[in-house]
PDB file of C-alpha atoms and ligand atoms in Angstrom:
ATOM      1  CA  MET E   1       0.002  -0.158  -0.273  1.00 85.00           C
ATOM      2  CA  ASN E   2       1.303   3.379  -0.990  1.00 93.00           C
ATOM      3  CA  ILE E   3       0.529   5.638   2.058  1.00 94.00           C
ATOM      4  CA  GLU E   4       1.917   8.560   0.384  1.00 93.00           C
ATOM      5  CA  GLN E   5       0.252   8.290  -2.803  1.00 95.00           C
ATOM      6  CA  ILE E   6      -3.062   7.802  -0.643  1.00 96.00           C
ATOM      7  CA  TYR E   7      -2.553  11.646   0.584  1.00 95.00           C
ATOM      8  CA  LYS E   8      -1.550  13.299  -2.859  1.00 95.00           C
ATOM      9  CA  ASP E   9      -4.471  11.370  -4.078  1.00 95.00           C
ATOM     10  CA  SER E  10      -6.831  12.721  -1.844  1.00 95.00           C
ATOM     11  CA  ASN E  11      -5.153  16.108  -2.005  1.00 93.00           C
ATOM     12  CA  ALA E  12      -3.883  15.846   1.799  1.00 93.00           C
ATOM     13  CA  TYR E  13      -0.202  16.566   1.025  1.00 94.00           C
ATOM     14  CA  LEU E  14      -0.385  20.051   0.660  1.00 93.00           C
ATOM     15  CA  GLU E  15       2.819  22.542  -0.275  1.00 93.00           C
ATOM     16  CA  GLY E  16       2.971  26.150   1.397  1.00 94.00           C
ATOM     17  CA  HIS E  17       3.864  27.736   4.396  1.00 96.00           C
ATOM     18  CA  PHE E  18       2.576  25.809   7.022  1.00 95.00           C
ATOM     19  CA  LYS E  19       2.567  26.618  10.595  1.00 93.00           C
ATOM     20  CA  LEU E  20       1.576  22.892  12.647  1.00 85.00           C
ATOM     21  CA  SER E  21       0.224  22.151  15.918  1.00 76.00           C
ATOM     22  CA  SER E  22       3.488  21.962  17.315  1.00 77.00           C
ATOM     23  CA  GLY E  23       4.324  25.221  16.638  1.00 88.00           C
ATOM     24  CA  TYR E  24       6.737  25.065  14.243  1.00 89.00           C
ATOM     25  CA  HIS E  25       6.831  25.963  10.603  1.00 95.00           C
ATOM     26  CA  SER E  26       6.764  23.401   7.781  1.00 93.00           C
ATOM     27  CA  LYS E  27       6.663  23.746   3.760  1.00 95.00           C
ATOM     28  CA  TYR E  28       4.868  20.723   3.714  1.00 94.00           C
ATOM     29  CA  TYR E  29       1.296  19.796   5.427  1.00 92.00           C
ATOM     30  CA  LEU E  30      -0.570  16.471   5.900  1.00 91.00           C
ATOM     31  CA  GLN E  31      -3.935  16.819   6.068  1.00 90.00           C
ATOM     32  CA  SER E  32      -5.309  13.558   7.625  1.00 89.00           C
ATOM     33  CA  ALA E  33      -8.836  14.810   7.426  1.00 90.00           C
ATOM     34  CA  LYS E  34      -8.822  15.138   3.695  1.00 93.00           C
ATOM     35  CA  VAL E  35      -7.799  11.122   3.549  1.00 95.00           C
ATOM     36  CA  LEU E  36     -10.538  10.353   6.354  1.00 96.00           C
ATOM     37  CA  GLU E  37     -12.921  11.615   4.243  1.00 95.00           C
ATOM     38  CA  ASP E  38     -13.403   9.049   1.902  1.00 95.00           C
ATOM     39  CA  PRO E  39     -14.897   6.215   4.436  1.00 96.00           C
ATOM     40  CA  LYS E  40     -13.780   3.199   2.567  1.00 96.00           C
ATOM     41  CA  THR E  41     -10.161   4.651   2.623  1.00 96.00           C
ATOM     42  CA  ALA E  42     -10.407   5.418   6.248  1.00 96.00           C
ATOM     43  CA  LYS E  43     -11.675   1.652   6.785  1.00 97.00           C
ATOM     44  CA  ILE E  44      -8.406   0.389   4.454  1.00 96.00           C
ATOM     45  CA  LEU E  45      -5.678   2.521   6.140  1.00 97.00           C
ATOM     46  CA  ALA E  46      -7.508   1.115   9.700  1.00 98.00           C
ATOM     47  CA  SER E  47      -7.227  -2.312   8.850  1.00 98.00           C
ATOM     48  CA  ALA E  48      -3.818  -1.863   8.150  1.00 97.00           C
ATOM     49  CA  LEU E  49      -2.675  -0.563  11.090  1.00 98.00           C
ATOM     50  CA  ALA E  50      -5.406  -2.749  12.973  1.00 98.00           C
ATOM     51  CA  LYS E  51      -3.143  -5.737  11.635  1.00 98.00           C
ATOM     52  CA  GLN E  52       0.531  -4.328  12.865  1.00 97.00           C
ATOM     53  CA  ILE E  53      -0.836  -4.011  16.323  1.00 98.00           C
ATOM     54  CA  THR E  54      -2.446  -7.470  15.870  1.00 98.00           C
ATOM     55  CA  ASP E  55       0.383  -9.195  14.104  1.00 97.00           C
ATOM     56  CA  ALA E  56       2.452  -7.623  17.154  1.00 97.00           C
ATOM     57  CA  GLY E  57       0.729  -9.463  19.424  1.00 97.00           C
ATOM     58  CA  ILE E  58      -0.552  -6.437  21.478  1.00 96.00           C
ATOM     59  CA  HIS E  59      -3.934  -6.967  23.456  1.00 96.00           C
ATOM     60  CA  ILE E  60      -5.577  -3.500  23.999  1.00 98.00           C
ATOM     61  CA  ASP E  61      -9.307  -3.307  25.367  1.00 98.00           C
ATOM     62  CA  ALA E  62      -9.975   0.545  24.341  1.00 98.00           C
ATOM     63  CA  ILE E  63      -8.564   3.501  22.105  1.00 98.00           C
ATOM     64  CA  CYS E  64      -8.340   6.649  23.262  1.00 98.00           C
ATOM     65  CA  SER E  65      -7.532   9.997  20.573  1.00 98.00           C
ATOM     66  CA  PRO E  66      -6.810  13.341  21.328  1.00 97.00           C
ATOM     67  CA  ALA E  67      -9.589  15.441  20.293  1.00 95.00           C
ATOM     68  CA  LEU E  68      -9.669  17.052  16.917  1.00 90.00           C
ATOM     69  CA  GLY E  69      -7.599  15.391  15.051  1.00 88.00           C
ATOM     70  CA  GLY E  70      -7.183  11.878  16.209  1.00 95.00           C
ATOM     71  CA  ILE E  71     -10.514  11.037  16.350  1.00 97.00           C
ATOM     72  CA  ILE E  72     -11.576   9.742  13.301  1.00 97.00           C
ATOM     73  CA  SER E  73      -8.826   7.233  12.506  1.00 97.00           C
ATOM     74  CA  GLY E  74      -8.923   6.396  16.723  1.00 98.00           C
ATOM     75  CA  TYR E  75     -12.566   5.873  15.650  1.00 98.00           C
ATOM     76  CA  ALA E  76     -11.909   3.865  12.568  1.00 98.00           C
ATOM     77  CA  LEU E  77      -8.844   1.771  14.412  1.00 98.00           C
ATOM     78  CA  ALA E  78     -11.528   0.913  17.453  1.00 98.00           C
ATOM     79  CA  GLU E  79     -13.971  -0.536  15.243  1.00 98.00           C
ATOM     80  CA  GLN E  80     -11.411  -2.686  12.753  1.00 98.00           C
ATOM     81  CA  LEU E  81     -10.400  -3.425  16.231  1.00 98.00           C
ATOM     82  CA  GLY E  82     -13.433  -4.431  17.979  1.00 98.00           C
ATOM     83  CA  VAL E  83     -12.796  -2.274  20.899  1.00 98.00           C
ATOM     84  CA  ARG E  84     -14.803   0.628  22.385  1.00 98.00           C
ATOM     85  CA  PHE E  85     -12.981   4.358  21.789  1.00 98.00           C
ATOM     86  CA  ILE E  86     -12.906   7.453  23.708  1.00 98.00           C
ATOM     87  CA  PHE E  87     -11.676  10.614  23.106  1.00 98.00           C
ATOM     88  CA  ALA E  88      -9.636  13.582  25.231  1.00 98.00           C
ATOM     89  CA  GLU E  89     -10.281  17.137  24.328  1.00 97.00           C
ATOM     90  CA  ARG E  90      -8.152  20.725  25.642  1.00 94.00           C
ATOM     91  CA  VAL E  91     -10.477  22.590  28.061  1.00 94.00           C
ATOM     92  CA  ASN E  92      -8.473  26.044  28.293  1.00 93.00           C
ATOM     93  CA  THR E  93      -5.337  24.291  26.921  1.00 90.00           C
ATOM     94  CA  LYS E  94      -5.422  21.146  29.471  1.00 95.00           C
ATOM     95  CA  MET E  95      -6.378  17.758  28.313  1.00 96.00           C
ATOM     96  CA  THR E  96      -9.324  16.319  29.723  1.00 96.00           C
ATOM     97  CA  ILE E  97     -11.728  13.425  29.585  1.00 96.00           C
ATOM     98  CA  ARG E  98     -15.310  14.431  29.843  1.00 96.00           C
ATOM     99  CA  ARG E  99     -18.461  13.827  28.585  1.00 96.00           C
ATOM    100  CA  GLY E 100     -19.129  10.875  30.828  1.00 95.00           C
ATOM    101  CA  PHE E 101     -16.340   8.874  29.166  1.00 97.00           C
ATOM    102  CA  GLU E 102     -14.771   6.022  32.255  1.00 95.00           C
ATOM    103  CA  VAL E 103     -11.509   4.232  32.257  1.00 97.00           C
ATOM    104  CA  LYS E 104     -11.885   1.624  34.627  1.00 97.00           C
ATOM    105  CA  GLN E 105      -8.777   0.447  36.550  1.00 97.00           C
ATOM    106  CA  ASN E 106      -5.899  -1.195  34.762  1.00 97.00           C
ATOM    107  CA  GLU E 107      -7.659  -1.100  31.551  1.00 98.00           C
ATOM    108  CA  LYS E 108      -5.376  -1.354  28.579  1.00 98.00           C
ATOM    109  CA  PHE E 109      -5.572   1.806  26.249  1.00 98.00           C
ATOM    110  CA  LEU E 110      -4.282   2.580  22.831  1.00 98.00           C
ATOM    111  CA  ILE E 111      -3.681   6.721  22.096  1.00 98.00           C
ATOM    112  CA  CYS E 112      -4.585   6.996  18.652  1.00 98.00           C
ATOM    113  CA  GLU E 113      -3.462  10.267  16.413  1.00 97.00           C
ATOM    114  CA  ASP E 114      -3.831  10.961  12.565  1.00 95.00           C
ATOM    115  CA  ILE E 115      -0.599  12.125  12.523  1.00 93.00           C
ATOM    116  CA  ILE E 116       2.422  11.831  15.029  1.00 94.00           C
ATOM    117  CA  THR E 117       4.591  15.186  15.410  1.00 88.00           C
ATOM    118  CA  THR E 118       6.547  15.181  18.254  1.00 90.00           C
ATOM    119  CA  GLY E 119       3.803  13.163  19.753  1.00 94.00           C
ATOM    120  CA  GLY E 120       2.963  15.659  22.254  1.00 93.00           C
ATOM    121  CA  SER E 121      -1.000  15.730  21.928  1.00 94.00           C
ATOM    122  CA  ALA E 122      -1.020  11.681  22.323  1.00 97.00           C
ATOM    123  CA  LEU E 123       1.303  12.007  25.437  1.00 97.00           C
ATOM    124  CA  GLU E 124      -0.807  14.415  27.635  1.00 97.00           C
ATOM    125  CA  ALA E 125      -4.029  12.317  26.670  1.00 98.00           C
ATOM    126  CA  ALA E 126      -2.154   8.867  27.663  1.00 98.00           C
ATOM    127  CA  ASN E 127      -0.864  10.859  31.015  1.00 98.00           C
ATOM    128  CA  GLU E 128      -5.130  12.027  31.419  1.00 98.00           C
ATOM    129  CA  ILE E 129      -5.768   7.615  30.478  1.00 98.00           C
ATOM    130  CA  GLU E 130      -3.043   6.925  33.274  1.00 98.00           C
ATOM    131  CA  LYS E 131      -4.023  10.129  35.645  1.00 97.00           C
ATOM    132  CA  ASN E 132      -7.602   7.898  35.438  1.00 97.00           C
ATOM    133  CA  GLY E 133      -6.489   4.304  36.351  1.00 97.00           C
ATOM    134  CA  GLY E 134      -6.240   3.277  33.111  1.00 98.00           C
ATOM    135  CA  GLN E 135      -3.102   1.880  31.886  1.00 98.00           C
ATOM    136  CA  VAL E 136      -1.166   2.890  27.885  1.00 98.00           C
ATOM    137  CA  VAL E 137       0.331   0.235  25.935  1.00 98.00           C
ATOM    138  CA  ALA E 138       0.875   2.061  22.984  1.00 98.00           C
ATOM    139  CA  TYR E 139       0.565   4.111  20.590  1.00 98.00           C
ATOM    140  CA  ALA E 140      -0.943   4.744  16.881  1.00 98.00           C
ATOM    141  CA  ALA E 141      -0.955   7.185  13.920  1.00 98.00           C
ATOM    142  CA  LEU E 142      -1.546   6.949  10.118  1.00 97.00           C
ATOM    143  CA  ALA E 143       1.664   9.357   9.901  1.00 96.00           C
ATOM    144  CA  ASN E 144       4.852   9.351  11.815  1.00 96.00           C
ATOM    145  CA  ARG E 145       6.905  12.403  11.107  1.00 91.00           C
ATOM    146  CA  GLY E 146       9.893  10.734  11.485  1.00 91.00           C
ATOM    147  CA  PHE E 147      10.917  12.702  14.840  1.00 92.00           C
ATOM    148  CA  CYS E 148       9.505   9.617  16.848  1.00 96.00           C
ATOM    149  CA  THR E 149      10.367   5.924  15.892  1.00 96.00           C
ATOM    150  CA  ARG E 150       7.783   3.978  14.957  1.00 97.00           C
ATOM    151  CA  ARG E 151       7.888  -0.176  14.546  1.00 95.00           C
ATOM    152  CA  ASN E 152       9.431  -1.551  11.668  1.00 90.00           C
ATOM    153  CA  SER E 153      11.238   1.687  10.481  1.00 92.00           C
ATOM    154  CA  LYS E 154      15.084   2.386  10.995  1.00 89.00           C
ATOM    155  CA  LEU E 155      14.624   6.038  10.954  1.00 92.00           C
ATOM    156  CA  GLN E 156      16.481   7.475  14.173  1.00 93.00           C
ATOM    157  CA  ARG E 157      14.410   8.659  17.320  1.00 95.00           C
ATOM    158  CA  GLN E 158      15.210  12.372  17.604  1.00 93.00           C
ATOM    159  CA  LYS E 159      15.514  14.403  20.442  1.00 93.00           C
ATOM    160  CA  ASN E 160      12.173  15.927  20.411  1.00 89.00           C
ATOM    161  CA  CYS E 161       9.968  13.312  19.938  1.00 95.00           C
ATOM    162  CA  LYS E 162       7.741  13.104  23.631  1.00 96.00           C
ATOM    163  CA  LEU E 163       6.808   9.665  23.573  1.00 97.00           C
ATOM    164  CA  PRO E 164       7.980   7.464  26.263  1.00 97.00           C
ATOM    165  CA  LEU E 165      10.616   5.069  24.832  1.00 94.00           C
ATOM    166  CA  ASP E 166       9.289   1.771  26.742  1.00 96.00           C
ATOM    167  CA  LYS E 167       5.640   1.951  24.560  1.00 97.00           C
ATOM    168  CA  PRO E 168       5.503   1.148  20.733  1.00 97.00           C
ATOM    169  CA  LEU E 169       4.552   3.344  18.190  1.00 98.00           C
ATOM    170  CA  PHE E 170       2.509   2.389  15.493  1.00 98.00           C
ATOM    171  CA  ALA E 171       1.785   4.149  12.170  1.00 98.00           C
ATOM    172  CA  LEU E 172       1.856   3.298   8.633  1.00 97.00           C
ATOM    173  CA  GLU E 173       4.144   5.831   7.160  1.00 95.00           C
ATOM    174  CA  ASP E 174       7.346   7.980   8.022  1.00 96.00           C
ATOM    175  CA  PHE E 175       6.935  11.155   6.144  1.00 94.00           C
ATOM    176  CA  VAL E 176       9.855  13.235   6.607  1.00 93.00           C
ATOM    177  CA  PHE E 177      10.193  17.077   5.788  1.00 89.00           C
ATOM    178  CA  ASP E 178      12.329  19.498   7.001  1.00 88.00           C
ATOM    179  CA  ILE E 179      10.150  21.360   9.632  1.00 88.00           C
ATOM    180  CA  TYR E 180      11.615  25.035  11.256  1.00 95.00           C
ATOM    181  CA  GLU E 181      11.043  26.465  14.951  1.00 95.00           C
ATOM    182  CA  PRO E 182       9.011  30.132  13.795  1.00 96.00           C
ATOM    183  CA  SER E 183      12.003  31.957  15.248  1.00 96.00           C
ATOM    184  CA  ASN E 184      14.825  30.569  12.129  1.00 96.00           C
ATOM    185  CA  CYS E 185      12.382  29.800   9.281  1.00 97.00           C
ATOM    186  CA  PRO E 186      13.148  29.584   5.918  1.00 97.00           C
ATOM    187  CA  LEU E 187       9.999  30.521   4.692  1.00 97.00           C
ATOM    188  CA  CYS E 188       9.688  33.291   7.287  1.00 97.00           C
ATOM    189  CA  LYS E 189      12.527  35.121   6.191  1.00 97.00           C
ATOM    190  CA  GLU E 190      11.580  34.993   2.576  1.00 96.00           C
ATOM    191  CA  GLY E 191       9.029  37.617   3.753  1.00 94.00           C
ATOM    192  CA  LYS E 192       6.649  36.639   1.120  1.00 93.00           C
ATOM    193  CA  SER E 193       3.598  34.296   3.077  1.00 93.00           C
ATOM    194  CA  GLN E 194       2.871  34.393   6.716  1.00 94.00           C
ATOM    195  CA  ALA E 195       2.369  30.574   8.165  1.00 95.00           C
ATOM    196  CA  TYR E 196      -0.645  29.096   8.341  1.00 92.00           C
ATOM    197  CA  LYS E 197      -2.358  26.363  10.313  1.00 88.00           C
ATOM    198  CA  PRO E 198      -4.989  25.000   7.655  1.00 82.00           C
ATOM    199  CA  GLY E 199      -8.191  23.750   8.940  1.00 70.00           C
ATOM    200  CA  SER E 200      -8.570  26.742  10.854  1.00 63.00           C
ATOM    201  CA  LYS E 201     -10.802  29.868  10.500  1.00 55.00           C
ATOM    202  CA  ASN E 202     -11.260  30.133   6.539  1.00 52.00           C
ATOM    203  CA  ASN E 203      -8.842  27.852   5.787  1.00 51.00           C
TER     204      ASN E 203
HETATM  205 ZN1  LIG F 301       7.834  30.568   8.830  1.00 94.54          ZN
END
């Protein structure tokens, strides 16, 4: 399966001047919502991801995704693995589990994102699960931006990866492209454009 081609075919692999959720700037942006707009594609991707997890012998009871980005991929993956699905969301910048979602004592969770960049939001969701008595056993995403190391990839973990070393990350593909501190962004220095975050405001 050529994941990069699927992203390109769905107009989900954008070129421009972008502001990522992690705060960094980049010339490229993966808009996973566009890939997941077709439920058939979502199912194909989730099923490939589910296979990696079952092949690795990882048992989970439930999936939790950080809102909003991870919700569709997490839900689609939960459907494939036959487990329940909840999400965590930010309330005044703090990741929180609301809406009556329960975490049972020692329940085994996988945290699912659409894309893992540094893994910051995924880690915050994981901390919430563990604070509520659950146990996080693995992470998953459709795409890995190459800062963290996923299973079956030789990419070296970068120092800005926030995910714990002792939990596996499953992802379908590595998408490696440069990201810049806003103060050191060549696209900003060019002065022709301002970074924007796709999916926000009118974008
Ligand atoms: Zn910039």
